[in-house]
XYZ file of C-alpha atoms in Angstrom:
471
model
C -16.619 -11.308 -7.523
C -19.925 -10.143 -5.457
C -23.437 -8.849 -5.928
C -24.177 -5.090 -5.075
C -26.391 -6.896 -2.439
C -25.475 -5.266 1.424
C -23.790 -8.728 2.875
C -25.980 -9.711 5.686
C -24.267 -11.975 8.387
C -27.553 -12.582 9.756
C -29.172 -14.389 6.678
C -25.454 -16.789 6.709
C -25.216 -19.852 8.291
C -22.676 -22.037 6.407
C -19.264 -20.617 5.628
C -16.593 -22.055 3.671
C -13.334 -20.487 3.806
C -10.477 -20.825 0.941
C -7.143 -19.973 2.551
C -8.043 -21.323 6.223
C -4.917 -21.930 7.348
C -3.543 -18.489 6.623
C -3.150 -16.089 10.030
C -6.177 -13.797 9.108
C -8.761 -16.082 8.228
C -8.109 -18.753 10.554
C -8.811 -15.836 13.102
C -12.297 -14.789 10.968
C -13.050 -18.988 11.691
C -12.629 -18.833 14.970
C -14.649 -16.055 15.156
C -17.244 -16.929 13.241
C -17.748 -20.799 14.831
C -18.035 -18.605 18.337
C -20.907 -16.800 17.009
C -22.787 -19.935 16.024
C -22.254 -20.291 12.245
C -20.509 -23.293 10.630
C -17.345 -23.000 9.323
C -15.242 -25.364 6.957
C -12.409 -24.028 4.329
C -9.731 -25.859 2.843
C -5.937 -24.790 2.083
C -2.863 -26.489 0.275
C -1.071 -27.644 3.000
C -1.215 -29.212 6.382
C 0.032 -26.710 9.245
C -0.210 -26.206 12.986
C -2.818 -23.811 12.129
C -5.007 -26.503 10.201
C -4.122 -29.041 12.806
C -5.838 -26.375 15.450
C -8.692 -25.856 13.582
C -9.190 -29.309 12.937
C -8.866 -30.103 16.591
C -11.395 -27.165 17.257
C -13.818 -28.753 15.127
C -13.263 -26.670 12.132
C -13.185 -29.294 8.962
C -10.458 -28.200 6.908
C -9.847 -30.165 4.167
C -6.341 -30.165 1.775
C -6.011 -28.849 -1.706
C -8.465 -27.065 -3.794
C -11.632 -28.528 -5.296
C -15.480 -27.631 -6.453
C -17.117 -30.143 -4.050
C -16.181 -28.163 -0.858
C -18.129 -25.381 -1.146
C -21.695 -27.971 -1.065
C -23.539 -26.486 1.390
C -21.718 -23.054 1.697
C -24.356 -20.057 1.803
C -21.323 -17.798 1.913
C -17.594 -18.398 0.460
C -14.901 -16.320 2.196
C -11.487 -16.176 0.064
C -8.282 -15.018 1.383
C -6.372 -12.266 -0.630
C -3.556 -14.351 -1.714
C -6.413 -16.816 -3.672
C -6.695 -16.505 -7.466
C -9.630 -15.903 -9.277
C -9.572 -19.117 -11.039
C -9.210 -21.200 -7.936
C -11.860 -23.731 -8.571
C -13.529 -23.484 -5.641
C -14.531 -19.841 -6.243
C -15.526 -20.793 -9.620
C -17.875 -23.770 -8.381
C -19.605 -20.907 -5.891
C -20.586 -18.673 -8.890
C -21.420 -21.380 -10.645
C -23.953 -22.571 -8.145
C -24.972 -19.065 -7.177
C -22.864 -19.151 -4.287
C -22.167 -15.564 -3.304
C -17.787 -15.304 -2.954
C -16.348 -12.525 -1.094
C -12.798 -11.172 -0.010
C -11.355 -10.191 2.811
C -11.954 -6.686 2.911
C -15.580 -6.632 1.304
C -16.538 -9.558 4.383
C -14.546 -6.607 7.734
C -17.488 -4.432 7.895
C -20.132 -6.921 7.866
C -17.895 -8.775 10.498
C -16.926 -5.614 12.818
C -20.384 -3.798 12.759
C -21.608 -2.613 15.585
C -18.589 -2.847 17.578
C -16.066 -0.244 19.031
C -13.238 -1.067 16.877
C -9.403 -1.261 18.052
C -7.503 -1.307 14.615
C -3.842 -1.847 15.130
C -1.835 -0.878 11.608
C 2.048 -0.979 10.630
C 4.343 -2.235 8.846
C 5.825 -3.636 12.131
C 4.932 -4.314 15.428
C 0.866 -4.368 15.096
C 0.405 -8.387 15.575
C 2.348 -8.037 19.052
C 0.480 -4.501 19.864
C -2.920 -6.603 18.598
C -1.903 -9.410 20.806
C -1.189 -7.233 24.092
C -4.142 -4.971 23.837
C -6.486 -8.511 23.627
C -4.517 -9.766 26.771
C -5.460 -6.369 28.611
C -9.080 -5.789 27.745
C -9.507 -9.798 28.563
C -7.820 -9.147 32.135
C -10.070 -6.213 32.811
C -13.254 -8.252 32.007
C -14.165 -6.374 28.865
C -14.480 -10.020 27.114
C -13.735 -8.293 23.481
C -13.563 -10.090 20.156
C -10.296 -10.181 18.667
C -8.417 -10.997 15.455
C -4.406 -11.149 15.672
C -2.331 -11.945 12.540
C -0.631 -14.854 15.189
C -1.197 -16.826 18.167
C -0.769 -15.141 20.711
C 0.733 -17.714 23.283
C -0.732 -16.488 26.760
C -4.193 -16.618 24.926
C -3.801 -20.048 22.991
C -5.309 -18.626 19.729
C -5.447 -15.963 17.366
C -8.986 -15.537 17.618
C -12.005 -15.391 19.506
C -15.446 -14.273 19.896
C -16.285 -12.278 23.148
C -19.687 -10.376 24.628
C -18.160 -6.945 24.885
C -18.554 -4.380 22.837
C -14.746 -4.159 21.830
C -13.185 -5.495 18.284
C -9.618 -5.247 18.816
C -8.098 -6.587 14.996
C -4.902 -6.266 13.377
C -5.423 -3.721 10.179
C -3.737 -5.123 7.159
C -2.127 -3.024 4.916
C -1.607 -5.624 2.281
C -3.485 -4.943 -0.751
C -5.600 -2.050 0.950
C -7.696 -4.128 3.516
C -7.713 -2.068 6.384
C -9.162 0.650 4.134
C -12.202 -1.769 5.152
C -12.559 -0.641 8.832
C -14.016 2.326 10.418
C -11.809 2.205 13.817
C -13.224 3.624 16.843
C -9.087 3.613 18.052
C -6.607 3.225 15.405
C -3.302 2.999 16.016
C -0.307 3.365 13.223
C 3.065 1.708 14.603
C 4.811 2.709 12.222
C 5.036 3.402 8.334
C 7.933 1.834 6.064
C 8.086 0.843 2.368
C 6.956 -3.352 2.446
C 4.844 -5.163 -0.052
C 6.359 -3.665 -3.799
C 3.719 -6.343 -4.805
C 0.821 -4.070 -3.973
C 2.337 -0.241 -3.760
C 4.616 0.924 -6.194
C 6.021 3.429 -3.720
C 6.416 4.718 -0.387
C 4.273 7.774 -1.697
C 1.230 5.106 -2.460
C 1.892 3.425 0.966
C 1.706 7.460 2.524
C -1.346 7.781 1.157
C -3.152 4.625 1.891
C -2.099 5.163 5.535
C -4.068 8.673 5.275
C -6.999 6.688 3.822
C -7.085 4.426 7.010
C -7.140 7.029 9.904
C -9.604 8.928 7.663
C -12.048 6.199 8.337
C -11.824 6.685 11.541
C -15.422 7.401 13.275
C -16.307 11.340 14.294
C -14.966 11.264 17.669
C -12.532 8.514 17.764
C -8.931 8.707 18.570
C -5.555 8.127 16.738
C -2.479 6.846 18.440
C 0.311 7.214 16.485
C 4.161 6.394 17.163
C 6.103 9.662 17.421
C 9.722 8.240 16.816
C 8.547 7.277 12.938
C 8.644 10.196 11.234
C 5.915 9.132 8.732
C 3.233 8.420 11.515
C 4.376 11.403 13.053
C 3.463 13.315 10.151
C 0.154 11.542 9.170
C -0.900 12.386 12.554
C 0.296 15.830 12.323
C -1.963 16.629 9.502
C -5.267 14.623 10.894
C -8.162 16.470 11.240
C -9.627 15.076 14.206
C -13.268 15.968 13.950
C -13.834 16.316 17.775
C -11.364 13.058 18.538
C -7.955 12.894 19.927
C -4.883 12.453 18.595
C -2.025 10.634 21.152
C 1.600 10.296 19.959
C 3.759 8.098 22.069
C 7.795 6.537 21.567
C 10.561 7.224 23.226
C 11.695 10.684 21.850
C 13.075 13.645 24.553
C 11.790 13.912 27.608
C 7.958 15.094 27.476
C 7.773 14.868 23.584
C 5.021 12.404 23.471
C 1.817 11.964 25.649
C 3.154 8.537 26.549
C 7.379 7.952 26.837
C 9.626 5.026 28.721
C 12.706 5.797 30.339
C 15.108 3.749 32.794
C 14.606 0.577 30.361
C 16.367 -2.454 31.346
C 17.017 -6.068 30.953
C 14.700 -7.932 33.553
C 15.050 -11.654 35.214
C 12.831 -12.885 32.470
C 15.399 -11.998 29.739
C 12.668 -9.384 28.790
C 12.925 -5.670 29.697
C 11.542 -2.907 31.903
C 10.371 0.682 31.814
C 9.357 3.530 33.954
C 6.014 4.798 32.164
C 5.243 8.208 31.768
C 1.879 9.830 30.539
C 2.265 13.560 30.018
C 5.385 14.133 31.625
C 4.819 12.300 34.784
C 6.117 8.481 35.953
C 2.637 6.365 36.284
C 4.915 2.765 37.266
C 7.199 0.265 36.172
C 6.032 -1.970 33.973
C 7.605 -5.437 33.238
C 8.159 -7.665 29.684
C 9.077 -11.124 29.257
C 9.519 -10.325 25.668
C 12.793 -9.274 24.491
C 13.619 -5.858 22.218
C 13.366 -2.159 22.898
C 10.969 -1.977 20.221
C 8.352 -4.139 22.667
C 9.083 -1.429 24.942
C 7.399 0.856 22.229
C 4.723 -1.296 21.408
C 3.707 -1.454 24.933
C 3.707 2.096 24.992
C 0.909 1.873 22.422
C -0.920 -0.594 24.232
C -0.477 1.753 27.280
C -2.539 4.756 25.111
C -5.395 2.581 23.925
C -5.700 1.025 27.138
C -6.124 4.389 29.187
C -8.807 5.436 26.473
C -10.492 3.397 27.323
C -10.246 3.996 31.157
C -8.949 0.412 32.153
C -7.328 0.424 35.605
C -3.568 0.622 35.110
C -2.170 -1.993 37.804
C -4.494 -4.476 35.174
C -2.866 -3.275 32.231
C 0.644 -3.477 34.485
C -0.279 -7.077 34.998
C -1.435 -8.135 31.869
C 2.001 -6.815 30.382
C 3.701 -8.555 32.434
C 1.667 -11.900 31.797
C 2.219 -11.323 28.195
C 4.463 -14.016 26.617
C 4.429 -13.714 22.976
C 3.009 -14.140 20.058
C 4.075 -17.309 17.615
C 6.817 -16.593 15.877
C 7.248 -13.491 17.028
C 10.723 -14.387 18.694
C 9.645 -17.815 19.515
C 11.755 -19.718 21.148
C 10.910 -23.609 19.713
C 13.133 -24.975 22.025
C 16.426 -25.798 23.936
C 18.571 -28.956 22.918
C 22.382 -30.198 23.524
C 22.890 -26.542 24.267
C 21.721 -24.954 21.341
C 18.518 -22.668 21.905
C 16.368 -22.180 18.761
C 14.186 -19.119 18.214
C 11.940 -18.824 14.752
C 10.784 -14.999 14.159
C 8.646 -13.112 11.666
C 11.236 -10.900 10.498
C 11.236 -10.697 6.738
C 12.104 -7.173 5.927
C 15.246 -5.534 6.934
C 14.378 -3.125 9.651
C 12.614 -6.014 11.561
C 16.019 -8.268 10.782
C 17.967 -5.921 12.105
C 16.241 -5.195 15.371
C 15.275 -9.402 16.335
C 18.783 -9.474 15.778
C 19.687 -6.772 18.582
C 16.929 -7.927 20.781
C 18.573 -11.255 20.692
C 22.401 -10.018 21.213
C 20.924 -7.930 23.978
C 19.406 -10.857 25.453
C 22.202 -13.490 24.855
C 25.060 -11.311 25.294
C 27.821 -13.195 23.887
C 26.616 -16.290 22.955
C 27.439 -17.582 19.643
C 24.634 -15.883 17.445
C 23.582 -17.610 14.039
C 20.856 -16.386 11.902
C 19.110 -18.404 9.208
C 17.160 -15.945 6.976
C 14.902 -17.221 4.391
C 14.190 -14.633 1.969
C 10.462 -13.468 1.365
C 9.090 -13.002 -2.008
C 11.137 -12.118 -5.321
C 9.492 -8.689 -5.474
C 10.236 -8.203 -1.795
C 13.773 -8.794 -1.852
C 14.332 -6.882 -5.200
C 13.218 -3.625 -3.735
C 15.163 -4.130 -0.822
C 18.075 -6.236 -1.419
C 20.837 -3.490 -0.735
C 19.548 -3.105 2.769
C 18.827 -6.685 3.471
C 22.708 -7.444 2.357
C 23.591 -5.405 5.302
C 20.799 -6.467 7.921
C 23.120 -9.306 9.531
C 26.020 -7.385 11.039
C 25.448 -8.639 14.785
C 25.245 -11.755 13.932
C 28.153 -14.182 14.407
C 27.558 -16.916 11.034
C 24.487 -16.192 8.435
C 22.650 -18.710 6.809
C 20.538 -18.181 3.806
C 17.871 -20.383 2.783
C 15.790 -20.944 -0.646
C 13.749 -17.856 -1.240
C 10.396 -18.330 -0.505
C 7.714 -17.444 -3.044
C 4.824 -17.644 -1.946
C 2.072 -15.855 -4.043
C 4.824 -15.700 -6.608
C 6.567 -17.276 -9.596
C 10.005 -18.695 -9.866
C 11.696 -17.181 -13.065
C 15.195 -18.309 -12.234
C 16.423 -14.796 -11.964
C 17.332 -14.453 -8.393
C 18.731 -17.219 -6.041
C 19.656 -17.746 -2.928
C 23.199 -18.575 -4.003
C 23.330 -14.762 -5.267
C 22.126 -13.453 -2.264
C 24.621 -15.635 -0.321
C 27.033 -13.621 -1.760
C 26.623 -10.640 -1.793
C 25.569 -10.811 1.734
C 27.889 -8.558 3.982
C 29.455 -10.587 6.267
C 32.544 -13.048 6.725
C 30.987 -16.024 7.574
C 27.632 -16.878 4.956
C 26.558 -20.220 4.011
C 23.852 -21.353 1.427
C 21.298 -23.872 2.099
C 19.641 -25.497 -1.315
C 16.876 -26.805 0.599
C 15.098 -26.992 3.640
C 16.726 -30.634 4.774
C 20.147 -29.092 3.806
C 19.172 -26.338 6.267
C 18.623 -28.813 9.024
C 21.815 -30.945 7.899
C 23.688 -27.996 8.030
C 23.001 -26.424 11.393
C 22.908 -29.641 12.973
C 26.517 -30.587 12.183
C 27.734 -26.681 12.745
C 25.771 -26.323 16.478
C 27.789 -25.960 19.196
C 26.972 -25.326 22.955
C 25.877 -21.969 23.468
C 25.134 -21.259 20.502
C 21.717 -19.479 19.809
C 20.087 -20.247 16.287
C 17.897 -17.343 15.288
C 15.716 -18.213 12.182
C 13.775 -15.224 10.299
C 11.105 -15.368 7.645
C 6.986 -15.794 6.723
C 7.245 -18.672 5.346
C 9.045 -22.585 5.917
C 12.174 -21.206 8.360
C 9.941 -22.612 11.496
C 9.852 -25.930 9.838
C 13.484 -25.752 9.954
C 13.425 -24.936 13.256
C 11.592 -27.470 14.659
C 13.339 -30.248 12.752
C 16.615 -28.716 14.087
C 15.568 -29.071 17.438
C 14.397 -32.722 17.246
C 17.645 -33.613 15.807
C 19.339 -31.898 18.904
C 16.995 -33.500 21.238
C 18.199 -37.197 19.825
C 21.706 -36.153 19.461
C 21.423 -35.028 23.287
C 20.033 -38.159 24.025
C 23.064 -40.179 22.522
């Protein structure tokens, strides 16, 4: 795929990018247009992510083909892109030297203090909240996060300071890439069968990552999962730190929350406390006690890095969200319409208490869109019993993505076998939209989960409730 040759951003100019529109290396474009170089890529399908970019001044252009790369000194290709894709082909062909993800992050992040954020859940919104905090205190860093973070505008950006705060992927090893200054593990959990056979291989690769980090450096680790716990546990340290934080007992954890709370934003609030001792309350507009956690972590890194607390207090409190990270697309004839990220069980479960917490008893309907065959194979006894707060279920076509379609597994089976009394089956994504259109009622709140087309359903469900509002 590459030359032995040490990749040399300085000798680049021209970038094309195959996969733009994905989360990651939309981020790596922004980055890379702020540091002077020109950027192009192309991707399957129009999105809000290839509108941006487009908008920015990024030429994107749609579907796969050799004449793109003309002109590229460098071509970038996202993980999820074949080998054959004939763009990569055309850049060997012409000389072209093609790179992935991973082999491009060290190239990208040298010479920075790196901030990796890794987990199976929680690190774009940690990612997101520590950018919004070192921005605030006027550290200007660079930044990749796996979303757009809403306060911010963008998922991406390149800044003078000597920070690199990214989100470290897990998904087929990348974050092995980065030698972290600050890493921070959220949390461990089995995800992607695609790339790790088991837990065990996940344990392991987790090891790898805060092994990289630099002599010195500092691990923060979540103390309530019992997996970071214990890969933090058995660090060696070489002269760095090691911070554990969560809630847990009182004075468990170098940083804890007690006396949380629903707040006037429909977010919560906490009473900090950093070795024992209460350092302030600190407000959310985000929903969920596991945002209470993740600010916890961005609490840690933050104070590492000796950034005045009352900014981080502020910055926290500014903090609105990351898209599709309980998103809320709108409010129409009643109905309010929230697209989330949640595409494995555990997060399922808790955007699902976050939102009963939130809404109380409003009528609560999820619309899950299942994630990968593989995905939903290894997990499908716990995803049958992820939707137990909600009121009605929905289940839309399983989404392949970097998949094939044998025929084997359906939505209709998952429909039911779902546990739950009230589960429908949508056969596509207009009968989504048809359907929770005609079943909406005021009050209700429509709560749609998965990576892939569930915010396209969203979005069309709230036009049609605008019009229908309208008469």
């Amino acid at each position: 795929m590459s030359t032995d040759r040490k990749l040399d951003l300085a000798e680049i100019h021209e970038i094309h990018i195959v996969g733009i529109g994905g989360a990651g290396m939309s981020a790596i474009a922004r980055v890379l247009r702020g540091w002077g170089k020109r950027v192009h890529g192309s991707d399957r399908r129009v999105s809000p992510i290839t509108e941006a970019l487009q908008a920015e001044g990024i030429a994107v252009t749609l579907g796969h083909a050799a004449e793109n790369v003309a002109g590229a000194d460098l071509v970038l290709a996202s993980s999820a892109v074949p080998d054959l894709n004939p763009e990569l082909a055309a850049a060997r062909d012409r000389g072209i030297r093609v790179v992935r993800r991973p082999e491009f992050l060290p190239e990208l992040t040298s010479g920075y203090e790196v901030i990796a954020v890794a987990g199976a859940h929680g690190k774009t919104t940690v990612t997101g909240m520590t950018a919004s905090v070192l921005l605030a205190a006027g550290l200007d860093p660079t930044y990749i996060v796996g979303g757009v973070v809403l306060n911010l505008q963008t998922n991406g950006y390149a800044g003078s300071g000597r920070q690199f705060v990214i989100e470290a992927d897990e998904y087929r090893r990348t974050f092995l890439a980065l030698s972290p200054t600050v890493a921070v593990i959220t949390n461990v959990e089995y995800d992607h069968p695609d790339c790790y056979p088991s837990l065990r291989h996940l344990r392991l690769a987790f090891g790898e990552f805060v092994d990289n980090i630099v002599p010195g450096g500092t691990l923060i680790a979540c103390g309530d999962d019992p997996v970071a716990h214990a890969i933090a546990a058995s660090y060696d340290a070489d002269g760095g730190r090691v911070l554990l934080y969560g809630l847990g007992t009182e004075g468990q954890y170098s940083w804890q929350a007690s006396d949380i709370a629903t707040n006037a934003t429909g977010g919560l609030s906490f009473t900090a406390k950093h070795d024992g001792e209460a350092v302030g309350r600190f407000d959310l507009q985000v929903p969920g006690q596991f945002n209470v956690v993740n600010a916890l972590a961005v609490l840690a890194i933050t104070a590492e890095l000796g950034i005045d607390r009352q900014v981080t207090q502020q910055a926290l409190r500014s903090y609105t969200g990351t898209a599709r990270r309980f998103e809320v697309l709108g409010d129409a004839d009643g109905v309010t319409v929230i697209d989330d990220y949640a595409h494995h069980p555990t997060q399922i479960r808790g955007v699902l208490r976050a939102a009963r917490r939130r809404y109380g008893e409003r009528r609560l309907v999820a619309v899950w869109e299942p994630h990968t065959f593989s995905r939903i194979r290894a997990f499908r006894e716990e995803f049958m019993t992820s939707f137990g707060v909600a009121d009605q279920v929905l289940v839309m076509p399983i989404y392949a993505a970097r998949e094939v379609d044998d025929g084997s597994l359906t939505a209709q089976d998952l429909a039911l076998t779902v546990v739950h009394q009230a589960v429908q089956c949508a056969v596509s994504l207009d009968d989504a939209v048809a359907r929770l259109a005609a079943g909406a009622q005021p009050g209700d709140v429509v709560m749609l989960m998965g990576a892939g087309n569930e915010t396209i359903v969203g979005r069309r469900l709230v036009d049609v409730l605008r019009q229908r509002e309208l008469g």
